[in-house]
């Protein structure tokens, strides 16, 4: 495989290989000297056309820990601001002989376009409302660390499912691992047309709590919402927000995930973020290991 654009083509064997490789890289991050020479001489382009903290920093750290060279590109300080198209920007980067690009873009399938045009690899770091495959893989590693085998487990995803690339990649990946996915959110953001994804749809968070082994809360993505599509922030928080009182209704061993950034007091209260059930910082830690594994498997494992 040259690219990682979606979780759809990953076989159970591919997924196990990624998780095993990531687990071995978790040890590198615990060492005094957190660096291995695996990708020395390779050039990785981090091209972020949308804001990011976790994904960008963890890819940068992952590439540095594998000794790759990095070119970092941000749309706000580049010639994109002067009207240069994505393909023209990529043609210029191509002339600089990169080995792989990590691309985040507000247009769904922008990474697919570049993967078709160029010989270097592309990793999708989040495209519009389509997919966020590396987030789903780090979520999977976190879930397996806490729950073990996922076959038969029930995972709840609550919030704006329709606009969530995190939800889409997770639904596909979790089902490949044999888990059952239950989604909930306001009717406009969690419509019945998502039934084709094979999920169980509930319309209130209270209908999910008693039933799940893990609960993934999604960020309310105000930047993608048309006016009137969502209840007011107060109403959203009252009907779908995870308060400590609601979190206490989960099974004793159930865990809580959030991809970040968190709107505290909207989709999740601060005392839930800080609670023992919350594995949000494990997700961040695992993000570096998953991204090291993917860079290694796409670029380094052949040499
Ligand atoms: N989870 C996630 O994609 O976070 P960032 O937008 O900060 O990268």
CSV table of C-alpha atoms and ligand atoms in Angstrom, one decimal:
chain,number,residue,atom,x,y,z
A,1,UNK,CA,0.0,0.0,0.0
A,2,UNK,CA,1.3,3.5,-0.9
A,3,UNK,CA,-1.5,5.5,0.8
A,4,UNK,CA,-3.8,5.5,3.8
A,5,UNK,CA,-6.9,7.3,2.6
A,6,UNK,CA,-9.7,5.4,4.4
A,7,UNK,CA,-10.1,2.6,6.8
A,8,UNK,CA,-12.3,0.7,4.3
A,9,UNK,CA,-9.6,-1.3,2.5
A,10,UNK,CA,-7.9,-2.4,5.7
A,11,UNK,CA,-8.2,-6.2,6.4
A,12,UNK,CA,-8.3,-7.6,9.9
A,13,UNK,CA,-4.7,-8.7,9.3
A,14,UNK,CA,-3.6,-5.1,8.3
A,15,UNK,CA,-5.3,-3.7,11.4
A,16,UNK,CA,-3.6,-6.2,13.7
A,17,UNK,CA,-0.2,-5.4,12.1
A,18,UNK,CA,-0.7,-1.6,12.6
A,19,UNK,CA,-1.8,-2.1,16.2
A,20,UNK,CA,1.1,-4.5,16.9
A,21,UNK,CA,3.7,-2.1,15.3
A,22,UNK,CA,2.2,0.8,17.3
A,23,UNK,CA,2.4,-1.1,20.5
A,24,UNK,CA,6.1,-1.7,19.9
A,25,UNK,CA,6.6,2.0,19.2
A,26,UNK,CA,4.9,2.9,22.6
A,27,UNK,CA,8.2,1.7,24.2
A,28,UNK,CA,10.3,4.1,22.1
A,29,UNK,CA,8.4,7.1,23.6
A,30,UNK,CA,9.2,5.8,27.1
A,31,UNK,CA,13.0,5.8,26.5
A,32,UNK,CA,15.5,8.4,27.5
A,33,UNK,CA,16.5,8.9,23.9
A,34,UNK,CA,13.2,8.8,22.0
A,35,UNK,CA,14.6,8.3,18.5
A,36,UNK,CA,15.2,5.4,16.1
A,37,UNK,CA,17.0,5.8,12.7
A,38,UNK,CA,14.3,3.9,10.7
A,39,UNK,CA,13.3,6.7,8.3
A,40,UNK,CA,16.6,8.5,8.0
A,41,UNK,CA,16.8,10.2,4.5
A,42,UNK,CA,13.0,10.1,4.0
A,43,UNK,CA,11.1,13.4,3.5
A,44,UNK,CA,7.6,13.8,4.9
A,45,UNK,CA,5.4,16.8,4.1
A,46,UNK,CA,2.9,17.9,6.8
A,47,UNK,CA,0.2,19.8,4.8
A,48,UNK,CA,-2.5,21.1,7.0
A,49,UNK,CA,-5.2,23.2,5.2
A,50,UNK,CA,-7.4,23.1,8.3
A,51,UNK,CA,-6.5,23.8,12.0
A,52,UNK,CA,-5.1,21.0,14.1
A,53,UNK,CA,-3.3,20.5,17.4
A,54,UNK,CA,-3.2,16.8,18.1
A,55,UNK,CA,-3.0,15.3,14.6
A,56,UNK,CA,-0.3,17.8,13.4
A,57,UNK,CA,1.9,17.7,16.5
A,58,UNK,CA,1.7,13.9,16.8
A,59,UNK,CA,2.6,13.3,13.1
A,60,UNK,CA,5.5,15.8,13.5
A,61,UNK,CA,6.7,14.0,16.7
A,62,UNK,CA,6.2,10.6,15.1
A,63,UNK,CA,8.3,11.6,12.0
A,64,UNK,CA,11.0,13.1,14.2
A,65,UNK,CA,11.2,10.0,16.4
A,66,UNK,CA,11.7,7.9,13.3
A,67,UNK,CA,14.5,10.4,12.1
A,68,UNK,CA,12.7,11.6,8.9
A,69,UNK,CA,13.1,15.1,7.5
A,70,UNK,CA,9.9,17.2,7.7
A,71,UNK,CA,8.5,20.1,5.6
A,72,UNK,CA,5.6,21.7,7.4
A,73,UNK,CA,3.0,23.5,5.4
A,74,UNK,CA,0.1,25.6,6.7
A,75,UNK,CA,-2.5,27.2,4.5
A,76,UNK,CA,-2.6,30.4,6.5
A,77,UNK,CA,1.1,31.3,5.8
A,78,UNK,CA,1.4,29.8,2.3
A,79,UNK,CA,0.6,30.9,-1.3
A,80,UNK,CA,-2.8,29.2,-0.9
A,81,UNK,CA,-3.8,32.6,0.5
A,82,UNK,CA,-2.8,34.1,-2.9
A,83,UNK,CA,-5.2,31.7,-4.7
A,84,UNK,CA,-2.9,28.8,-5.6
A,85,UNK,CA,-4.9,25.6,-6.1
A,86,UNK,CA,-4.3,22.4,-4.1
A,87,UNK,CA,-3.0,20.6,-7.3
A,88,UNK,CA,-0.6,23.4,-8.1
A,89,UNK,CA,0.7,23.5,-4.6
A,90,UNK,CA,1.2,19.7,-4.7
A,91,UNK,CA,3.0,20.0,-8.1
A,92,UNK,CA,5.5,22.3,-6.5
A,93,UNK,CA,5.9,20.1,-3.5
A,94,UNK,CA,6.4,17.2,-5.9
A,95,UNK,CA,9.3,19.0,-7.5
A,96,UNK,CA,11.0,18.9,-4.1
A,97,UNK,CA,11.0,15.1,-4.1
A,98,UNK,CA,9.0,14.2,-1.0
A,99,UNK,CA,8.4,10.6,0.0
A,100,UNK,CA,5.0,11.1,1.7
A,101,UNK,CA,2.4,13.8,2.4
A,102,UNK,CA,0.2,13.9,5.5
A,103,UNK,CA,-2.8,16.0,4.3
A,104,UNK,CA,-5.7,17.6,6.2
A,105,UNK,CA,-8.2,19.4,4.1
A,106,UNK,CA,-11.7,20.8,4.4
A,107,UNK,CA,-12.7,19.2,1.1
A,108,UNK,CA,-13.8,15.6,1.4
A,109,UNK,CA,-11.6,13.3,-0.8
A,110,UNK,CA,-8.8,15.9,-1.3
A,111,UNK,CA,-6.2,13.3,-0.2
A,112,UNK,CA,-7.7,10.8,-2.8
A,113,UNK,CA,-7.1,13.4,-5.5
A,114,UNK,CA,-3.4,13.9,-4.6
A,115,UNK,CA,-2.9,10.1,-4.3
A,116,UNK,CA,-4.1,9.6,-7.9
A,117,UNK,CA,-1.9,12.3,-9.3
A,118,UNK,CA,1.5,11.7,-7.6
A,119,UNK,CA,3.8,8.7,-6.9
A,120,UNK,CA,4.5,9.6,-3.3
A,121,UNK,CA,2.2,8.3,-0.5
A,122,UNK,CA,-0.6,10.2,1.0
A,123,UNK,CA,-2.0,9.8,4.6
A,124,UNK,CA,-5.4,11.3,5.2
A,125,UNK,CA,-5.2,13.4,8.3
A,126,UNK,CA,-8.9,14.3,8.1
A,127,UNK,CA,-10.8,15.3,4.9
A,128,UNK,CA,-14.0,17.4,5.3
A,129,UNK,CA,-16.8,15.3,6.6
A,130,UNK,CA,-15.5,12.1,5.1
A,131,UNK,CA,-12.9,10.2,7.1
A,132,UNK,CA,-10.1,10.5,9.8
A,133,UNK,CA,-8.5,7.1,9.6
A,134,UNK,CA,-5.6,7.7,11.9
A,135,UNK,CA,-7.9,8.9,14.6
A,136,UNK,CA,-10.0,5.8,14.4
A,137,UNK,CA,-6.9,3.6,14.6
A,138,UNK,CA,-5.6,5.4,17.7
A,139,UNK,CA,-9.1,5.1,19.2
A,140,UNK,CA,-9.1,1.4,18.4
A,141,UNK,CA,-5.7,0.9,20.1
A,142,UNK,CA,-7.1,2.7,23.2
A,143,UNK,CA,-10.3,0.7,23.3
A,144,UNK,CA,-8.3,-2.6,23.0
A,145,UNK,CA,-5.9,-1.6,25.8
A,146,UNK,CA,-8.9,-1.1,28.1
A,147,UNK,CA,-11.5,-3.6,26.9
A,148,UNK,CA,-9.4,-6.3,25.3
A,149,UNK,CA,-11.1,-8.2,22.5
A,150,UNK,CA,-13.8,-6.0,20.9
A,151,UNK,CA,-15.9,-8.7,19.2
A,152,UNK,CA,-19.4,-8.4,20.7
A,153,UNK,CA,-18.6,-5.2,22.7
A,154,UNK,CA,-21.0,-2.2,22.3
A,155,UNK,CA,-19.5,1.2,21.6
A,156,UNK,CA,-21.7,4.3,21.8
A,157,UNK,CA,-20.9,7.4,19.7
A,158,UNK,CA,-22.9,10.6,20.6
A,159,UNK,CA,-23.1,13.9,18.9
A,160,UNK,CA,-23.0,15.3,15.4
A,161,UNK,CA,-22.5,12.0,13.6
A,162,UNK,CA,-23.5,13.3,10.2
A,163,UNK,CA,-20.6,15.9,9.9
A,164,UNK,CA,-18.1,13.7,11.8
A,165,UNK,CA,-15.2,12.1,9.9
A,166,UNK,CA,-14.1,10.7,13.3
A,167,UNK,CA,-17.5,8.9,13.7
A,168,UNK,CA,-17.5,7.6,10.1
A,169,UNK,CA,-14.0,6.0,10.3
A,170,UNK,CA,-14.7,4.6,13.8
A,171,UNK,CA,-18.0,3.1,12.7
A,172,UNK,CA,-16.4,1.3,9.8
A,173,UNK,CA,-13.3,0.1,11.8
A,174,UNK,CA,-15.2,-1.0,14.9
A,175,UNK,CA,-17.5,-3.1,12.8
A,176,UNK,CA,-14.6,-4.7,11.1
A,177,UNK,CA,-13.4,-5.7,14.6
A,178,UNK,CA,-16.8,-7.3,15.4
A,179,UNK,CA,-18.0,-4.5,17.7
A,180,UNK,CA,-21.6,-3.2,17.7
A,181,UNK,CA,-21.9,0.6,17.2
A,182,UNK,CA,-24.8,2.6,18.7
A,183,UNK,CA,-25.1,6.2,17.7
A,184,UNK,CA,-27.1,9.0,19.2
A,185,UNK,CA,-27.7,12.7,18.5
A,186,UNK,CA,-30.2,15.3,17.4
A,187,UNK,CA,-32.3,14.0,14.5
A,188,UNK,CA,-30.7,16.6,12.1
A,189,UNK,CA,-27.2,15.5,13.0
A,190,UNK,CA,-27.9,11.8,13.5
A,191,UNK,CA,-30.4,11.1,10.7
A,192,UNK,CA,-31.9,7.7,9.8
A,193,UNK,CA,-30.1,7.8,6.5
A,194,UNK,CA,-27.0,6.7,8.5
A,195,UNK,CA,-28.8,3.3,9.0
A,196,UNK,CA,-26.9,2.1,5.8
A,197,UNK,CA,-23.7,2.1,7.9
A,198,UNK,CA,-25.1,-0.8,9.9
A,199,UNK,CA,-25.4,1.1,13.2
A,200,UNK,CA,-28.2,1.1,15.8
A,201,UNK,CA,-29.6,4.7,16.0
A,202,UNK,CA,-31.0,6.2,19.3
A,203,UNK,CA,-32.1,9.8,19.6
A,204,UNK,CA,-31.2,10.5,23.3
A,205,UNK,CA,-27.9,10.0,25.2
A,206,UNK,CA,-30.0,8.5,28.1
A,207,UNK,CA,-31.0,5.7,25.8
A,208,UNK,CA,-27.3,4.7,25.3
A,209,UNK,CA,-25.7,5.0,28.7
A,210,UNK,CA,-26.9,1.7,30.2
A,211,UNK,CA,-26.0,-0.3,27.1
A,212,UNK,CA,-22.4,0.4,26.2
A,213,UNK,CA,-18.8,-0.7,27.2
A,214,UNK,CA,-17.3,2.6,25.9
A,215,UNK,CA,-18.8,6.0,25.1
A,216,UNK,CA,-17.2,8.3,22.5
A,217,UNK,CA,-18.4,11.9,22.7
A,218,UNK,CA,-18.0,14.1,19.6
A,219,UNK,CA,-17.1,17.7,19.4
A,220,UNK,CA,-19.9,20.0,18.3
A,221,UNK,CA,-18.4,21.3,15.0
A,222,UNK,CA,-19.8,24.8,14.9
A,223,UNK,CA,-17.8,25.6,11.7
A,224,UNK,CA,-19.7,22.9,9.7
A,225,UNK,CA,-23.2,23.7,11.0
A,226,UNK,CA,-25.7,25.7,8.9
A,227,UNK,CA,-27.9,27.9,11.1
A,228,UNK,CA,-31.0,26.1,12.5
A,229,UNK,CA,-29.6,22.6,12.1
A,230,UNK,CA,-28.7,22.2,15.8
A,231,UNK,CA,-30.5,23.1,19.0
A,232,UNK,CA,-29.1,26.0,21.1
A,233,UNK,CA,-25.9,25.2,23.0
A,234,UNK,CA,-27.8,25.1,26.3
A,235,UNK,CA,-30.4,22.8,24.9
A,236,UNK,CA,-27.7,20.6,23.2
A,237,UNK,CA,-25.9,20.3,26.5
A,238,UNK,CA,-29.1,19.5,28.4
A,239,UNK,CA,-30.2,16.8,25.9
A,240,UNK,CA,-26.9,15.3,24.7
A,241,UNK,CA,-24.1,16.6,27.0
A,242,UNK,CA,-22.2,14.1,29.2
A,243,UNK,CA,-22.6,15.4,32.8
A,244,UNK,CA,-21.0,13.5,35.8
A,245,UNK,CA,-24.5,12.4,36.8
A,246,UNK,CA,-25.0,10.8,33.3
A,247,UNK,CA,-21.4,9.3,33.3
A,248,UNK,CA,-22.2,7.6,36.7
A,249,UNK,CA,-25.0,5.6,34.9
A,250,UNK,CA,-22.4,3.9,32.7
A,251,UNK,CA,-21.4,0.3,33.5
A,252,UNK,CA,-18.7,0.1,36.2
A,253,UNK,CA,-15.9,-0.6,33.8
A,254,UNK,CA,-17.1,1.5,30.8
A,255,UNK,CA,-14.6,4.1,29.5
A,256,UNK,CA,-15.1,7.6,27.9
A,257,UNK,CA,-13.3,8.8,24.8
A,258,UNK,CA,-13.2,12.2,23.0
A,259,UNK,CA,-11.1,13.0,19.9
A,260,UNK,CA,-10.6,16.6,21.0
A,261,UNK,CA,-10.7,19.5,21.0
A,262,UNK,CA,-13.4,19.5,23.7
A,263,UNK,CA,-16.1,22.1,24.2
A,264,UNK,CA,-16.2,21.8,27.9
A,265,UNK,CA,-19.7,22.3,29.3
A,266,UNK,CA,-21.3,21.6,25.8
A,267,UNK,CA,-20.7,17.9,24.9
A,268,UNK,CA,-18.8,17.0,28.1
A,269,UNK,CA,-18.4,18.5,31.5
A,270,UNK,CA,-15.0,19.2,33.0
A,271,UNK,CA,-15.5,16.8,35.9
A,272,UNK,CA,-16.1,14.0,33.4
A,273,UNK,CA,-13.0,14.9,31.4
A,274,UNK,CA,-11.0,14.6,34.7
A,275,UNK,CA,-12.8,11.4,35.9
A,276,UNK,CA,-11.1,8.0,36.1
A,277,UNK,CA,-13.2,6.7,33.2
A,278,UNK,CA,-11.8,9.2,30.8
A,279,UNK,CA,-9.1,7.8,28.6
A,280,UNK,CA,-8.6,11.0,26.5
A,281,UNK,CA,-4.9,11.5,27.3
A,282,UNK,CA,-4.3,7.8,26.5
A,283,UNK,CA,-5.8,8.6,23.0
A,284,UNK,CA,-3.3,11.4,22.6
A,285,UNK,CA,-0.4,9.2,23.7
A,286,UNK,CA,-1.5,6.4,21.4
A,287,UNK,CA,-1.8,8.9,18.5
A,288,UNK,CA,2.0,9.2,18.4
A,289,UNK,CA,2.5,5.4,18.3
A,290,UNK,CA,-0.1,4.8,15.7
A,291,UNK,CA,1.3,7.5,13.4
A,292,UNK,CA,4.9,6.2,13.9
A,293,UNK,CA,3.5,2.7,12.9
A,294,UNK,CA,1.8,4.0,9.8
A,295,UNK,CA,4.9,6.1,8.7
A,296,UNK,CA,7.1,3.0,9.3
A,297,UNK,CA,4.7,0.6,7.5
A,298,UNK,CA,4.3,2.9,4.5
A,299,UNK,CA,7.9,4.1,4.1
A,300,UNK,CA,10.3,2.1,6.2
A,301,UNK,CA,9.4,-1.5,6.4
A,302,UNK,CA,10.5,-2.4,2.8
A,303,UNK,CA,14.1,-1.1,3.3
B,1,LIG,N1,-8.7,14.8,17.0
B,1,LIG,C1,-8.2,15.7,16.1
B,1,LIG,O1,-8.2,15.5,14.9
B,1,LIG,O2,-7.7,16.8,16.7
B,1,LIG,P1,-7.0,18.0,16.0
B,1,LIG,O3,-8.0,18.7,15.1
B,1,LIG,O4,-6.4,18.9,17.0
B,1,LIG,O5,-5.9,17.4,15.1
